[in-house]
Structure formats: structure tokens, C-alpha cells
XYZ file of C-alpha atoms in Angstrom:
236
model
C -33.014 -8.812 1.887
C -31.830 -11.281 4.490
C -34.096 -13.055 6.965
C -33.571 -10.189 9.444
C -34.710 -7.604 6.916
C -31.287 -6.025 6.290
C -30.191 -5.307 2.731
C -27.286 -7.397 1.450
C -24.763 -5.442 -0.583
C -24.204 -6.846 -4.094
C -21.179 -9.093 -4.344
C -19.456 -6.927 -6.955
C -19.647 -3.894 -4.626
C -18.146 -5.903 -1.772
C -15.360 -6.998 -4.102
C -14.818 -3.425 -5.304
C -14.639 -2.207 -1.703
C -12.051 -4.825 -0.787
C -9.908 -4.180 -3.865
C -10.195 -0.440 -3.280
C -8.980 -0.826 0.300
C -6.002 -2.875 -0.909
C -5.149 -0.084 -3.365
C -5.364 2.537 -0.593
C -3.032 0.386 1.541
C -0.583 0.566 -1.408
C -0.657 -3.179 -2.011
C -0.611 -2.083 -5.639
C 1.181 1.190 -6.285
C 0.099 3.909 -8.755
C 0.956 2.765 -12.263
C 1.131 -0.913 -11.223
C -1.021 -3.542 -12.919
C -3.749 -5.392 -11.039
C -3.863 -9.190 -11.321
C -5.809 -10.540 -14.332
C -9.580 -10.917 -13.981
C -9.266 -14.707 -13.932
C -6.890 -14.614 -10.968
C -9.032 -12.137 -9.025
C -12.068 -14.340 -9.629
C -10.168 -17.383 -8.408
C -8.799 -15.594 -5.318
C -12.275 -14.387 -4.293
C -14.244 -17.364 -5.647
C -16.479 -15.157 -7.804
C -17.399 -15.147 -11.485
C -15.585 -13.051 -14.078
C -18.811 -11.083 -14.538
C -18.627 -10.076 -10.869
C -14.950 -9.190 -11.232
C -15.663 -7.127 -14.337
C -18.435 -5.174 -12.609
C -16.186 -4.556 -9.586
C -13.449 -3.228 -11.860
C -15.964 -1.002 -13.624
C -16.922 0.412 -10.226
C -13.276 1.077 -9.340
C -12.804 2.771 -12.712
C -15.811 5.003 -12.022
C -14.297 5.805 -8.610
C -11.066 6.880 -10.332
C -8.871 4.270 -8.640
C -7.968 2.231 -11.731
C -7.834 2.588 -15.503
C -7.905 0.071 -18.348
C -5.152 0.239 -20.967
C -5.966 -1.300 -24.319
C -4.151 -4.589 -24.714
C -2.167 -4.161 -21.494
C -4.578 -4.772 -18.615
C -5.906 -2.785 -15.665
C -3.657 -0.423 -13.746
C -3.861 1.672 -10.593
C -4.337 5.207 -11.825
C -1.513 7.669 -11.368
C -3.894 10.620 -11.182
C -4.749 12.167 -7.829
C -8.383 13.069 -7.171
C -9.326 15.906 -4.826
C -12.965 16.202 -3.763
C -14.228 19.773 -3.942
C -16.831 19.132 -1.252
C -14.227 18.422 1.470
C -11.521 20.815 2.694
C -8.313 18.781 2.555
C -4.627 19.483 2.067
C -2.330 18.311 -0.707
C -0.597 15.927 1.704
C -3.898 14.384 2.826
C -5.086 13.892 -0.771
C -1.818 12.260 -1.835
C -1.653 9.947 1.190
C -5.253 8.873 0.510
C -3.993 7.502 -2.825
C -1.254 5.482 -1.115
C 1.534 7.821 -2.245
C 4.129 9.740 -0.266
C 3.923 13.561 -0.365
C 7.108 15.619 -0.332
C 7.856 19.305 -0.818
C 10.688 21.424 -2.160
C 10.768 24.912 -0.715
C 10.830 27.702 -3.282
C 10.341 30.544 -0.796
C 9.494 30.941 2.886
C 9.296 34.210 4.789
C 7.235 37.317 5.453
C 6.397 40.367 3.374
C 3.830 42.975 2.389
C 0.589 41.579 0.979
C 0.150 41.924 -2.778
C -3.068 43.609 -3.978
C -4.613 40.187 -4.731
C -3.599 38.802 -1.320
C -4.876 41.904 0.479
C -8.259 41.651 -1.247
C -8.536 37.901 -0.600
C -7.561 38.241 3.067
C -9.431 41.470 3.754
C -6.236 43.349 4.657
C -5.398 47.029 4.340
C -2.691 48.123 1.877
C 0.754 47.729 3.410
C -0.171 44.997 5.899
C 2.115 41.997 6.156
C 1.593 38.298 5.468
C 3.455 35.049 6.058
C 4.408 33.448 2.725
C 5.111 29.852 1.767
C 5.959 28.678 -1.763
C 6.543 24.998 -2.480
C 6.885 22.500 -5.288
C 4.646 19.613 -4.247
C 5.483 16.029 -5.227
C 3.833 12.609 -4.941
C 6.213 9.627 -4.915
C 8.832 11.978 -6.324
C 6.743 13.221 -9.264
C 6.126 17.004 -9.304
C 2.384 17.713 -9.346
C 1.797 21.278 -8.165
C 3.333 24.643 -7.368
C 1.666 26.053 -4.281
C 2.042 29.663 -3.069
C 0.267 30.492 0.191
C -0.117 33.776 2.064
C -1.498 33.764 5.611
C -2.374 36.432 8.128
C 0.545 36.614 10.581
C -1.429 36.005 13.773
C -2.357 32.458 12.675
C 1.170 31.676 11.421
C 3.783 34.208 12.574
C 6.759 31.909 11.867
C 6.880 30.187 8.456
C 9.678 27.916 9.654
C 7.248 25.866 11.785
C 5.734 24.372 8.609
C 7.354 21.125 7.553
C 5.403 18.840 5.212
C 1.841 20.042 5.725
C 0.657 23.619 6.230
C -2.694 22.428 7.588
C -0.938 20.176 10.101
C 0.990 23.222 11.354
C -2.247 25.224 11.574
C -3.898 22.315 13.398
C -1.215 22.545 16.074
C -2.137 26.201 16.547
C -5.877 25.410 16.427
C -6.097 27.689 13.399
C -6.905 25.323 10.538
C -9.471 26.755 8.073
C -12.925 25.296 8.570
C -14.203 26.222 5.120
C -12.852 27.645 1.873
C -13.908 29.223 -1.396
C -12.024 28.027 -4.472
C -11.835 29.363 -8.012
C -10.617 27.072 -10.800
C -9.339 28.086 -14.231
C -7.673 26.204 -17.086
C -4.183 27.510 -17.910
C -1.143 26.667 -19.991
C 1.965 25.918 -17.936
C 4.769 28.206 -19.072
C 8.267 29.301 -18.060
C 9.482 28.243 -14.635
C 6.177 26.536 -13.863
C 6.625 24.146 -16.807
C 10.254 23.605 -15.840
C 9.504 22.848 -12.190
C 6.588 20.558 -13.072
C 8.674 18.773 -15.734
C 6.209 19.278 -18.582
C 6.531 20.837 -22.018
C 5.846 24.598 -22.176
C 2.180 25.182 -22.900
C 1.049 21.882 -21.352
C -2.449 22.041 -19.855
C -2.678 22.910 -16.203
C -5.186 24.027 -13.617
C -4.993 27.210 -11.581
C -6.670 26.999 -8.168
C -7.118 30.071 -5.997
C -8.312 29.226 -2.494
C -9.393 31.520 0.320
C -9.616 29.643 3.612
C -11.694 30.893 6.535
C -11.077 30.607 10.282
C -13.780 29.345 12.646
C -14.439 32.969 13.610
C -15.413 33.736 10.002
C -12.432 35.801 8.863
C -10.238 34.856 5.880
C -6.802 33.659 6.960
C -5.339 31.769 3.962
C -4.892 32.867 0.346
C -3.339 30.104 -1.761
C -2.593 30.184 -5.468
C -1.680 26.760 -6.910
C -0.767 25.539 -10.387
C -1.437 21.833 -10.991
C -0.375 19.508 -13.775
C -3.475 18.787 -15.809
C -2.382 15.252 -16.676
C -2.043 14.037 -13.099
C -4.707 15.743 -10.984
C -8.525 15.609 -11.024
C -10.989 17.708 -9.043
C -14.331 16.026 -8.442
C -17.653 17.054 -6.979
C -20.706 15.077 -5.952
C -24.159 16.332 -6.907
C -27.221 15.244 -4.933
């Protein structure tokens, strides 16, 4: 403790926090090497032991990865916390990358049986549909197919980059969600769009998002590349 009784954060954690902030500001891009330990130590006037512990912390946080014989690199994987309801665009921007989308389908139609069950609709009721190939810095990471109840999003053309941003403008963003995760093999068009070999590991995420009034309004089925996306949860 200091003379005033406050706890001083260990130096390696302060260093890790500063390096982490520089990564989030995209000072080093995903896949780019960090400076050598000796240079970091010199720049911050700390020992190599402190640098090494800071890098270990950043590795545990999923921001960097060590490559045998090559050095330390900013990880190219995107991490999405399961305890916070965020969008693809928000998760990608948090890693210092630029999200983009390629529209596969956008319109309205009759809810499928799975969509009707997830959204609590009667057979034959309509939904607004959005299907996109999601990219980060140009690399395809996910295929996202969303169905929404029409009263929260009657016109699919108002969605540009972020669905949740469009729902925010209508004060209809989901306040909570239930997600189901399953391991899958990416086949057919999914493998082609995601630029992976057929049968490559992937992750299927089915999300039902709920309005502030408690009703389900969003049913999203997404297929993610298993080599570029992590889902994490914190246990207390």
C-alpha cells in the first residue's frame, strides 16, 4: 500500500494495461508482431521479467500469442464475451479491426417453423429477414441469418453495417438474449463463403434476443469460422 492506504497496482499489470490499450487503438494490427521484450523494457524502463509477465497477462486476455521462434504477435482471433450482449460489429471494432458485410439476402417472408417457435409467432406470420457474410479487415468470419418481428424492423433496407445500431435508432435493441452453441463442420456454400476447406470446424450460434417488454424479437442463426473466433465466459 501507499502512504494514503491505497493499493498500488503491480507494475506488470500497468504495463499490460498500457500495451493492451495500444493494441485496441490498432497501433499494432492483428497478425502484426510486437516489439521484442528488450525494446519494450527499454521503452518503459522496466525489467524483462516485468515485460514477460505483462505479455503473459495479455496472452491470457487473448490479445496476443507467442509463435515459436518468431516472436509475439497480436492475435487474429476475435473474442466475444458471452456475459455481454454485443453485436458482431462491436466485437470486431473492440479488436481494432474494421467490420464489413456482404448482403446475401434482405427482405420479408413467412416465418419458418424454427423462427416461429423462437419468436413465439403463430404459423403463417411474417418476419423481416437479413442474411449477411460478416468480415473483419476483409477476412470472412461468419454467416449471419437474422429474422425479426416486423413491428421492431418493418423495413430491412434501413440496416446498413450494424443491425443493433438500426434497432437502437428505433429504441428496439434487445436487452437480453439466450444463445445456444454447437460445434459443426462447415460444408457447401458456408465453406465457400467463409473461404475454408469443406469440413473445417465451425461454431453454430442460435440467438433469441428479447425486447425490454419481455417478448422475443430477434432469432439469429450464425455460422462462425472455428479458427478465428472465440466465445468466452467469466465465472465468479
